[in-house]
Short mmCIF file of C-alpha atoms in Angstrom, two decimals:
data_model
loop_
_atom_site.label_atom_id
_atom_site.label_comp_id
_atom_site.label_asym_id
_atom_site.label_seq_id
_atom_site.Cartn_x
_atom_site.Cartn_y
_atom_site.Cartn_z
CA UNK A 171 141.91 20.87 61.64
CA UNK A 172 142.43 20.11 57.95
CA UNK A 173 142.74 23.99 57.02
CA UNK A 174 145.08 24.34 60.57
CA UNK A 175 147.12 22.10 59.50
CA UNK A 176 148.05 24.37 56.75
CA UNK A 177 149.30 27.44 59.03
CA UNK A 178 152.98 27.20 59.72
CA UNK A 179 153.55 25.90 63.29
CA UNK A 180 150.16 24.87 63.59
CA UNK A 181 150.21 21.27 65.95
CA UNK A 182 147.28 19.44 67.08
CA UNK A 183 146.79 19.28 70.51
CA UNK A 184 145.30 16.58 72.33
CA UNK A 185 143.05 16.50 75.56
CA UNK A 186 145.49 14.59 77.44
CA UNK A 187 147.86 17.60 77.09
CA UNK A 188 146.14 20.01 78.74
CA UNK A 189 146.99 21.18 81.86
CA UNK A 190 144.33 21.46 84.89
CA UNK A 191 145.32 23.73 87.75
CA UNK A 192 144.15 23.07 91.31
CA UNK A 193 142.27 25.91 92.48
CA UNK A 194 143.56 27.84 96.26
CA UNK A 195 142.45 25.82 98.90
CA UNK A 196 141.28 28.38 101.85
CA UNK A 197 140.58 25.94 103.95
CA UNK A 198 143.83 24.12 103.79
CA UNK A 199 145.41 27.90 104.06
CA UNK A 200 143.64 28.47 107.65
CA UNK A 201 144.29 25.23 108.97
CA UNK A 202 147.87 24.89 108.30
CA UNK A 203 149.86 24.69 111.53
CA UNK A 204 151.44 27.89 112.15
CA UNK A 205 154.20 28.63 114.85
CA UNK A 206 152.83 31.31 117.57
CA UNK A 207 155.04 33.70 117.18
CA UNK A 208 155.38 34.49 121.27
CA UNK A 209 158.92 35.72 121.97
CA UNK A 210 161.22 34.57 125.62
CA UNK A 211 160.91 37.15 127.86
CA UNK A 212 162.89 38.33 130.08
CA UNK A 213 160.64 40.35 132.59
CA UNK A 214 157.01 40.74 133.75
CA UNK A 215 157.38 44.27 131.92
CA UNK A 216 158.33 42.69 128.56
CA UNK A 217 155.44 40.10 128.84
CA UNK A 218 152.91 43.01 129.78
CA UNK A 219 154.12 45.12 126.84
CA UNK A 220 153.49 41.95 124.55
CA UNK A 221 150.02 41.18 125.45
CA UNK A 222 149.50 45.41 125.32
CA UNK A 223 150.65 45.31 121.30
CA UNK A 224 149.04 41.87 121.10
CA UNK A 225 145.54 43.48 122.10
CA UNK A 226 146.12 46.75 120.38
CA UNK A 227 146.46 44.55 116.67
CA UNK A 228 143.54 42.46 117.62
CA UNK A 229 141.49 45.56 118.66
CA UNK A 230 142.71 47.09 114.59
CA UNK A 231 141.95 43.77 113.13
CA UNK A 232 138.52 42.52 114.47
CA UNK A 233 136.81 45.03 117.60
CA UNK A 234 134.58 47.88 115.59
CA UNK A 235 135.84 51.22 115.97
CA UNK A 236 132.76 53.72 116.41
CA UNK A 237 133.62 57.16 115.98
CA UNK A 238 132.12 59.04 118.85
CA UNK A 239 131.72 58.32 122.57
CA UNK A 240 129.25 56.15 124.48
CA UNK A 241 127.18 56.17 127.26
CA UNK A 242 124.88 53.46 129.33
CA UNK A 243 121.12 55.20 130.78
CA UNK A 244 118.81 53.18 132.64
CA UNK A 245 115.38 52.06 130.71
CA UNK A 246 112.63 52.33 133.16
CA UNK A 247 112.24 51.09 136.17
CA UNK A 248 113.55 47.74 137.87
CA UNK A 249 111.56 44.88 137.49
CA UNK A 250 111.36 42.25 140.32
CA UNK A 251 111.81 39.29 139.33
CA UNK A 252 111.66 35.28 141.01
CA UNK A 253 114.48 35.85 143.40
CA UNK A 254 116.58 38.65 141.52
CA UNK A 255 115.53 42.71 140.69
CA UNK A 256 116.35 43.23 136.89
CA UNK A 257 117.34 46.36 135.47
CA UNK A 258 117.68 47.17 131.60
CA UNK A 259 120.32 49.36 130.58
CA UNK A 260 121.08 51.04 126.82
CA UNK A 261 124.40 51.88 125.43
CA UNK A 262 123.65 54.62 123.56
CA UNK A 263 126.62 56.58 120.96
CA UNK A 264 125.08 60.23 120.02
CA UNK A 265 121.55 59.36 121.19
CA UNK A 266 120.91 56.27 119.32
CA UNK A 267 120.80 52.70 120.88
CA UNK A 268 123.40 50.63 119.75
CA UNK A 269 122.58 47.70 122.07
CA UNK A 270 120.86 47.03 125.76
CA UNK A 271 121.69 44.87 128.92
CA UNK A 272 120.45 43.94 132.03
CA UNK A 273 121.58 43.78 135.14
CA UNK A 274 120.15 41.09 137.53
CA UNK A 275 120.77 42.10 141.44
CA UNK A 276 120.22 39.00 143.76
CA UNK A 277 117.39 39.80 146.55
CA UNK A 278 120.17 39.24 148.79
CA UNK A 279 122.02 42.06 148.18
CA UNK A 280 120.13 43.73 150.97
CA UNK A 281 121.56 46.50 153.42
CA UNK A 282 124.00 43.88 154.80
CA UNK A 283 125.92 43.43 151.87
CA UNK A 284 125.54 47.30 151.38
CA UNK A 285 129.77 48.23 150.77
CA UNK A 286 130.79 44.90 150.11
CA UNK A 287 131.19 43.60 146.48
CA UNK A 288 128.91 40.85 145.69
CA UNK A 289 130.71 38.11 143.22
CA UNK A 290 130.08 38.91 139.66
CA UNK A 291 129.45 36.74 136.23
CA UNK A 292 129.13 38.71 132.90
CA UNK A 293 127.29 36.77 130.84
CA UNK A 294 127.33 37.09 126.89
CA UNK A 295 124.68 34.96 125.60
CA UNK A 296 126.32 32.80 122.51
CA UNK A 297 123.17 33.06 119.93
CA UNK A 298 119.58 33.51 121.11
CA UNK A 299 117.43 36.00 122.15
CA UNK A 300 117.07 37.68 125.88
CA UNK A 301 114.50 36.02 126.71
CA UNK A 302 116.44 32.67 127.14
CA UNK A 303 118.29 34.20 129.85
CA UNK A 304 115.30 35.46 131.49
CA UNK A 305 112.34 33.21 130.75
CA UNK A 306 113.23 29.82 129.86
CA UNK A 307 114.35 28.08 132.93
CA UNK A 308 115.90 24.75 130.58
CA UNK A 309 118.19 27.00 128.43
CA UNK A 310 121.86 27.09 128.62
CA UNK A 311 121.55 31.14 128.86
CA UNK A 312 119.03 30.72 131.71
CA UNK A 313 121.60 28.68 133.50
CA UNK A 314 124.25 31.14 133.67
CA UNK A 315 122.52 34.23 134.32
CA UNK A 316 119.35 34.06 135.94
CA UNK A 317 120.41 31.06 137.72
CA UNK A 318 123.08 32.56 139.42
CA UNK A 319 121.42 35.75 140.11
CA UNK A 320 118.82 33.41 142.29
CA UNK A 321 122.05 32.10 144.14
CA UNK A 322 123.09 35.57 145.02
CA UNK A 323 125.38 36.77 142.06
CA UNK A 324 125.24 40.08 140.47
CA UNK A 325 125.00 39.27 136.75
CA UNK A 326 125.15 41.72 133.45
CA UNK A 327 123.97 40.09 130.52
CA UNK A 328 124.53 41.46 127.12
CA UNK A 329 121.59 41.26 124.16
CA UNK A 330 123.46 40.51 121.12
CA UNK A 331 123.27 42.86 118.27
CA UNK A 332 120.61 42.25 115.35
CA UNK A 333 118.78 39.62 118.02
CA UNK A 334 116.62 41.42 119.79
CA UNK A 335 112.70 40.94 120.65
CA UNK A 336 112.48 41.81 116.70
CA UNK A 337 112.76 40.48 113.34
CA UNK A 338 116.49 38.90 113.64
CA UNK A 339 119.15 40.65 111.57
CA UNK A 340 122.42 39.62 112.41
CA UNK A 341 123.25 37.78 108.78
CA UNK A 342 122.42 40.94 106.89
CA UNK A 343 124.81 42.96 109.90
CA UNK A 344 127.63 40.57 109.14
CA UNK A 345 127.38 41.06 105.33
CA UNK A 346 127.06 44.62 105.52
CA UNK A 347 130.15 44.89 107.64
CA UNK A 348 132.64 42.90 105.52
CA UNK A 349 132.42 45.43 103.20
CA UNK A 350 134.83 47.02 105.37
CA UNK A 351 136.36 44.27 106.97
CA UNK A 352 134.46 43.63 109.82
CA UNK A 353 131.39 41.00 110.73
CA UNK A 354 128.98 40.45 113.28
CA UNK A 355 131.38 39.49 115.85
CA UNK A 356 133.26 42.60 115.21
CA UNK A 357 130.16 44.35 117.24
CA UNK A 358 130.00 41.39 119.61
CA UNK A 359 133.79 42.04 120.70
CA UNK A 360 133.03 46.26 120.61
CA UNK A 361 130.19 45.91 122.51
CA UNK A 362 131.39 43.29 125.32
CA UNK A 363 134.83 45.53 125.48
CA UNK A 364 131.87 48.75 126.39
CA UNK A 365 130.12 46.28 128.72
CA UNK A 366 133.39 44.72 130.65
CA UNK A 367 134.49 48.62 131.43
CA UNK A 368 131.17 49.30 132.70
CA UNK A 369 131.51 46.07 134.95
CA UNK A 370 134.60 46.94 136.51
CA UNK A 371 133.59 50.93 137.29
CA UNK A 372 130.25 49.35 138.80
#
């Protein structure tokens, strides 16, 4: 300081003077209150055109895009089950599995329901594996898909990506993805969109 203090316009500076900037608070950013942004309309037709562009951004923003078509095959035969005949399905996109589900067929659905529609859950199993939903009666997937295929329902439920019978790679799916902007739940959405249009053709 004793040789600064030579240089013209040289002042000491104290601690107290500095200046400490708050950093960007993210999570204050995504919690804010923010208005929704849902205009008056004036007819059913405007209201259907909204939720069309509404879906259309959210499909840009978050649903994976994959570049060729798919289609769902049947894996094997159908297994009877306690109450219910299950049936695994793949989803395949240029002959490679991008993710399986099965569909559970009440033993009720005999010849006398033959051209009626039975009632229908689609059942997307939160995190776990497949076998919760088959094999272990006390879980909350159990409950609302082999459950109600035992009471009669027809039920499709979806494996998650990255959770199969195998090692469980869903983290290292998410990271890979935001690379480009997506995550794990950008398949989820893909794949239940694939699923709900099978559902509805069925």
């Amino acid at each position: 300081p004793k040789t600064a203090s030579d240089i013209s316009g040289f002042t000491q500076a104290m601690s107290a003077d500095s200046v400490t900037t708050r950093p960007f608070l993210y999570s204050q950013w995504a919690t804010n209150p923010r208005p929704l942004c849902i205009p008056e309309f004036e007819s059913p037709e405007q209201w259907a055109a909204w939720q069309r562009t509404m879906r259309d951004k959210f499909r840009q923003r978050l649903v994976f895009s994959y570049d060729a078509p798919t289609m769902i095959v049947k894996s094997g035969e159908p297994t009877k089950r306690d109450g219910f005949t299950q049936q695994e399905l793949h989803v395949l996109s240029e002959g490679r599995l991008l993710f399986r589900f099965f569909k559970l067929t009440p033993n009720s659905a005999d010849r006398s329901t033959s051209g009626r529609h039975l009632p229908t859950i689609v059942c997307f199993m939160g995190h776990g594996k497949v076998r919760q939903i088959l094999d272990e009666p006390d879980s909350y997937q159990h409950a609302c898909a082999a459950r109600f295929a035992k009471c009669g329902y027809l039920v499709f439920a979806m494996e998650n990506i990255g959770m199969g019978p195998a090692r469980d790679t869903h983290q290292e799916l998410d990271r890979l993805l935001r690379l480009d902007g997506y995550g794990w739940y950008s398949l989820l959405f893909a794949h239940q969109q694939i699923l709900l249009d099978h559902v509805f053709a069925d």
